[in-house]
Amino acid sequence: MSLYQVDKLLFQLFNDLELQEKYKRDAGEVLQRFDLHDSELKALREVNAGELYRMGAHTFLLWQFARMMDLKPAVYFKQVRGE
């Protein structure tokens, strides 16, 4: 697992509005810039906060990513709790 790369991506998305817009338009283009494993790519593309949480993604950055991707708080917390 390349947890550092996941956190690096989430950090950059949080801090760079232009990158956020690129990610929303074409996530694949942004994701290829990072050395991510298939399971990480899948969780990021599906906005699966629960899986990213269990992988050890930074919780603050993960929350910001979920908000950026319009994942509703109720869904986010269900995913994180594994429901």
Tab-separated table of N, CA, C and O in Angstrom, residues 18-66:
chain	number	residue	atom	x	y	z
A	18	GLU	N	-7.332	24.532	-8.355
A	18	GLU	CA	-7.234	24.160	-9.768
A	18	GLU	C	-7.146	22.642	-9.911
A	18	GLU	O	-7.791	22.050	-10.784
A	19	LEU	N	-6.356	22.011	-9.051
A	19	LEU	CA	-6.243	20.551	-9.081
A	19	LEU	C	-7.585	19.908	-8.731
A	19	LEU	O	-7.950	18.885	-9.316
A	20	GLN	N	-8.324	20.499	-7.805
A	20	GLN	CA	-9.653	19.980	-7.459
A	20	GLN	C	-10.551	19.953	-8.691
A	20	GLN	O	-11.239	18.962	-8.942
A	21	GLU	N	-10.544	21.043	-9.427
A	21	GLU	CA	-11.380	21.118	-10.628
A	21	GLU	C	-10.947	20.087	-11.671
A	21	GLU	O	-11.787	19.450	-12.302
A	22	LYS	N	-9.633	19.931	-11.835
A	22	LYS	CA	-9.133	18.915	-12.771
A	22	LYS	C	-9.580	17.525	-12.331
A	22	LYS	O	-9.981	16.699	-13.142
A	23	TYR	N	-9.501	17.258	-11.023
A	23	TYR	CA	-9.881	15.955	-10.492
A	23	TYR	C	-11.364	15.682	-10.742
A	23	TYR	O	-11.744	14.581	-11.125
A	24	LYS	N	-12.189	16.698	-10.539
A	24	LYS	CA	-13.625	16.523	-10.758
A	24	LYS	C	-13.946	16.279	-12.231
A	24	LYS	O	-14.863	15.531	-12.552
A	25	ARG	N	-13.180	16.913	-13.126
A	25	ARG	CA	-13.395	16.735	-14.571
A	25	ARG	C	-12.835	15.403	-15.062
A	25	ARG	O	-13.452	14.727	-15.883
A	26	ASP	N	-11.632	15.053	-14.606
A	26	ASP	CA	-10.958	13.850	-15.094
A	26	ASP	C	-10.041	13.301	-14.004
A	26	ASP	O	-8.842	13.579	-13.985
A	27	ALA	N	-10.630	12.525	-13.106
A	27	ALA	CA	-9.872	11.977	-11.986
A	27	ALA	C	-8.706	11.120	-12.470
A	27	ALA	O	-7.620	11.150	-11.890
A	28	GLY	N	-8.898	10.396	-13.537
A	28	GLY	CA	-7.858	9.516	-14.061
A	28	GLY	C	-6.580	10.245	-14.394
A	28	GLY	O	-5.479	9.750	-14.121
A	29	GLU	N	-6.719	11.418	-14.983
A	29	GLU	CA	-5.540	12.207	-15.337
A	29	GLU	C	-4.745	12.597	-14.088
A	29	GLU	O	-3.521	12.506	-14.075
A	30	VAL	N	-5.440	13.002	-13.051
A	30	VAL	CA	-4.775	13.403	-11.807
A	30	VAL	C	-4.204	12.172	-11.100
A	30	VAL	O	-3.066	12.198	-10.616
A	31	LEU	N	-4.957	11.105	-11.048
A	31	LEU	CA	-4.522	9.906	-10.329
A	31	LEU	C	-3.260	9.291	-10.911
A	31	LEU	O	-2.459	8.715	-10.175
A	32	GLN	N	-3.058	9.414	-12.210
A	32	GLN	CA	-1.870	8.799	-12.818
A	32	GLN	C	-0.579	9.495	-12.388
A	32	GLN	O	0.506	8.959	-12.588
A	33	ARG	N	-0.693	10.662	-11.796
A	33	ARG	CA	0.494	11.372	-11.296
A	33	ARG	C	1.049	10.762	-10.013
A	33	ARG	O	2.139	11.106	-9.574
A	34	PHE	N	0.282	9.871	-9.406
A	34	PHE	CA	0.650	9.301	-8.115
A	34	PHE	C	0.869	7.802	-8.246
A	34	PHE	O	0.233	7.143	-9.057
A	35	ASP	N	1.750	7.278	-7.425
A	35	ASP	CA	2.073	5.852	-7.435
A	35	ASP	C	1.102	5.130	-6.497
A	35	ASP	O	1.403	4.920	-5.320
A	36	LEU	N	-0.062	4.792	-7.032
A	36	LEU	CA	-1.124	4.208	-6.227
A	36	LEU	C	-1.384	2.765	-6.634
A	36	LEU	O	-1.278	2.412	-7.802
A	37	HIS	N	-1.765	1.970	-5.665
A	37	HIS	CA	-2.122	0.578	-5.926
A	37	HIS	C	-3.553	0.519	-6.448
A	37	HIS	O	-4.335	1.447	-6.281
A	38	ASP	N	-3.896	-0.586	-7.058
A	38	ASP	CA	-5.228	-0.758	-7.642
A	38	ASP	C	-6.344	-0.549	-6.615
A	38	ASP	O	-7.359	0.075	-6.914
A	39	SER	N	-6.159	-1.076	-5.410
A	39	SER	CA	-7.196	-0.938	-4.374
A	39	SER	C	-7.383	0.528	-3.985
A	39	SER	O	-8.506	0.970	-3.717
A	40	GLU	N	-6.297	1.286	-3.963
A	40	GLU	CA	-6.380	2.713	-3.632
A	40	GLU	C	-7.065	3.483	-4.756
A	40	GLU	O	-7.924	4.335	-4.498
A	41	LEU	N	-6.699	3.158	-5.985
A	41	LEU	CA	-7.332	3.804	-7.134
A	41	LEU	C	-8.837	3.550	-7.138
A	41	LEU	O	-9.626	4.467	-7.360
A	42	LYS	N	-9.220	2.318	-6.877
A	42	LYS	CA	-10.639	1.952	-6.859
A	42	LYS	C	-11.379	2.731	-5.774
A	42	LYS	O	-12.445	3.296	-6.020
A	43	ALA	N	-10.813	2.778	-4.576
A	43	ALA	CA	-11.460	3.490	-3.460
A	43	ALA	C	-11.570	4.981	-3.751
A	43	ALA	O	-12.593	5.609	-3.437
A	44	LEU	N	-10.558	5.553	-4.364
A	44	LEU	CA	-10.593	6.975	-4.695
A	44	LEU	C	-11.621	7.262	-5.783
A	44	LEU	O	-12.403	8.208	-5.675
A	45	ARG	N	-11.654	6.438	-6.817
A	45	ARG	CA	-12.613	6.645	-7.909
A	45	ARG	C	-14.056	6.483	-7.432
A	45	ARG	O	-14.949	7.180	-7.894
A	46	GLU	N	-14.255	5.549	-6.519
A	46	GLU	CA	-15.609	5.283	-6.008
A	46	GLU	C	-15.969	6.177	-4.831
A	46	GLU	O	-17.077	6.075	-4.308
A	47	VAL	N	-15.052	7.018	-4.405
A	47	VAL	CA	-15.208	7.861	-3.215
A	47	VAL	C	-15.668	6.988	-2.052
A	47	VAL	O	-16.658	7.246	-1.379
A	48	ASN	N	-14.911	5.927	-1.825
A	48	ASN	CA	-15.202	4.984	-0.754
A	48	ASN	C	-14.400	5.388	0.482
A	48	ASN	O	-13.285	4.915	0.709
A	49	ALA	N	-14.985	6.285	1.268
A	49	ALA	CA	-14.305	6.815	2.446
A	49	ALA	C	-13.989	5.718	3.459
A	49	ALA	O	-12.954	5.750	4.118
A	50	GLY	N	-14.863	4.753	3.570
A	50	GLY	CA	-14.645	3.669	4.523
A	50	GLY	C	-13.398	2.866	4.200
A	50	GLY	O	-12.589	2.565	5.079
A	51	GLU	N	-13.229	2.545	2.940
A	51	GLU	CA	-12.051	1.775	2.525
A	51	GLU	C	-10.781	2.597	2.706
A	51	GLU	O	-9.763	2.094	3.195
A	52	LEU	N	-10.826	3.855	2.326
A	52	LEU	CA	-9.660	4.728	2.496
A	52	LEU	C	-9.322	4.900	3.982
A	52	LEU	O	-8.156	4.907	4.370
A	53	TYR	N	-10.348	4.999	4.800
A	53	TYR	CA	-10.151	5.108	6.252
A	53	TYR	C	-9.457	3.865	6.794
A	53	TYR	O	-8.502	3.948	7.564
A	54	ARG	N	-9.938	2.693	6.375
A	54	ARG	CA	-9.336	1.445	6.854
A	54	ARG	C	-7.916	1.251	6.331
A	54	ARG	O	-7.109	0.569	6.943
A	55	MET	N	-7.605	1.870	5.200
A	55	MET	CA	-6.232	1.826	4.681
A	55	MET	C	-5.303	2.716	5.506
A	55	MET	O	-4.092	2.577	5.424
A	56	GLY	N	-5.899	3.648	6.250
A	56	GLY	CA	-5.098	4.525	7.095
A	56	GLY	C	-4.958	5.939	6.579
A	56	GLY	O	-4.098	6.694	7.049
A	57	ALA	N	-5.809	6.342	5.632
A	57	ALA	CA	-5.742	7.707	5.106
A	57	ALA	C	-5.953	8.705	6.241
A	57	ALA	O	-6.720	8.450	7.175
A	58	HIS	N	-5.280	9.832	6.126
A	58	HIS	CA	-5.375	10.890	7.128
A	58	HIS	C	-6.832	11.336	7.237
A	58	HIS	O	-7.443	11.724	6.239
A	59	THR	N	-7.391	11.295	8.433
A	59	THR	CA	-8.830	11.513	8.599
A	59	THR	C	-9.272	12.929	8.221
A	59	THR	O	-10.340	13.094	7.643
A	60	PHE	N	-8.489	13.943	8.539
A	60	PHE	CA	-8.861	15.307	8.172
A	60	PHE	C	-8.898	15.455	6.651
A	60	PHE	O	-9.853	15.989	6.084
A	61	LEU	N	-7.849	14.959	6.000
A	61	LEU	CA	-7.786	15.059	4.542
A	61	LEU	C	-8.883	14.224	3.882
A	61	LEU	O	-9.456	14.631	2.870
A	62	LEU	N	-9.168	13.085	4.469
A	62	LEU	CA	-10.222	12.219	3.941
A	62	LEU	C	-11.585	12.919	4.023
A	62	LEU	O	-12.375	12.879	3.083
A	63	TRP	N	-11.856	13.568	5.146
A	63	TRP	CA	-13.102	14.303	5.316
A	63	TRP	C	-13.218	15.412	4.265
A	63	TRP	O	-14.276	15.610	3.665
A	64	GLN	N	-12.127	16.133	4.035
A	64	GLN	CA	-12.136	17.202	3.045
A	64	GLN	C	-12.363	16.648	1.635
A	64	GLN	O	-13.073	17.246	0.831
A	65	PHE	N	-11.758	15.511	1.348
A	65	PHE	CA	-11.953	14.856	0.048
A	65	PHE	C	-13.427	14.480	-0.128
A	65	PHE	O	-14.020	14.715	-1.180
A	66	ALA	N	-14.009	13.899	0.906
A	66	ALA	CA	-15.420	13.500	0.842
A	66	ALA	C	-16.311	14.713	0.598
A	66	ALA	O	-17.243	14.654	-0.209
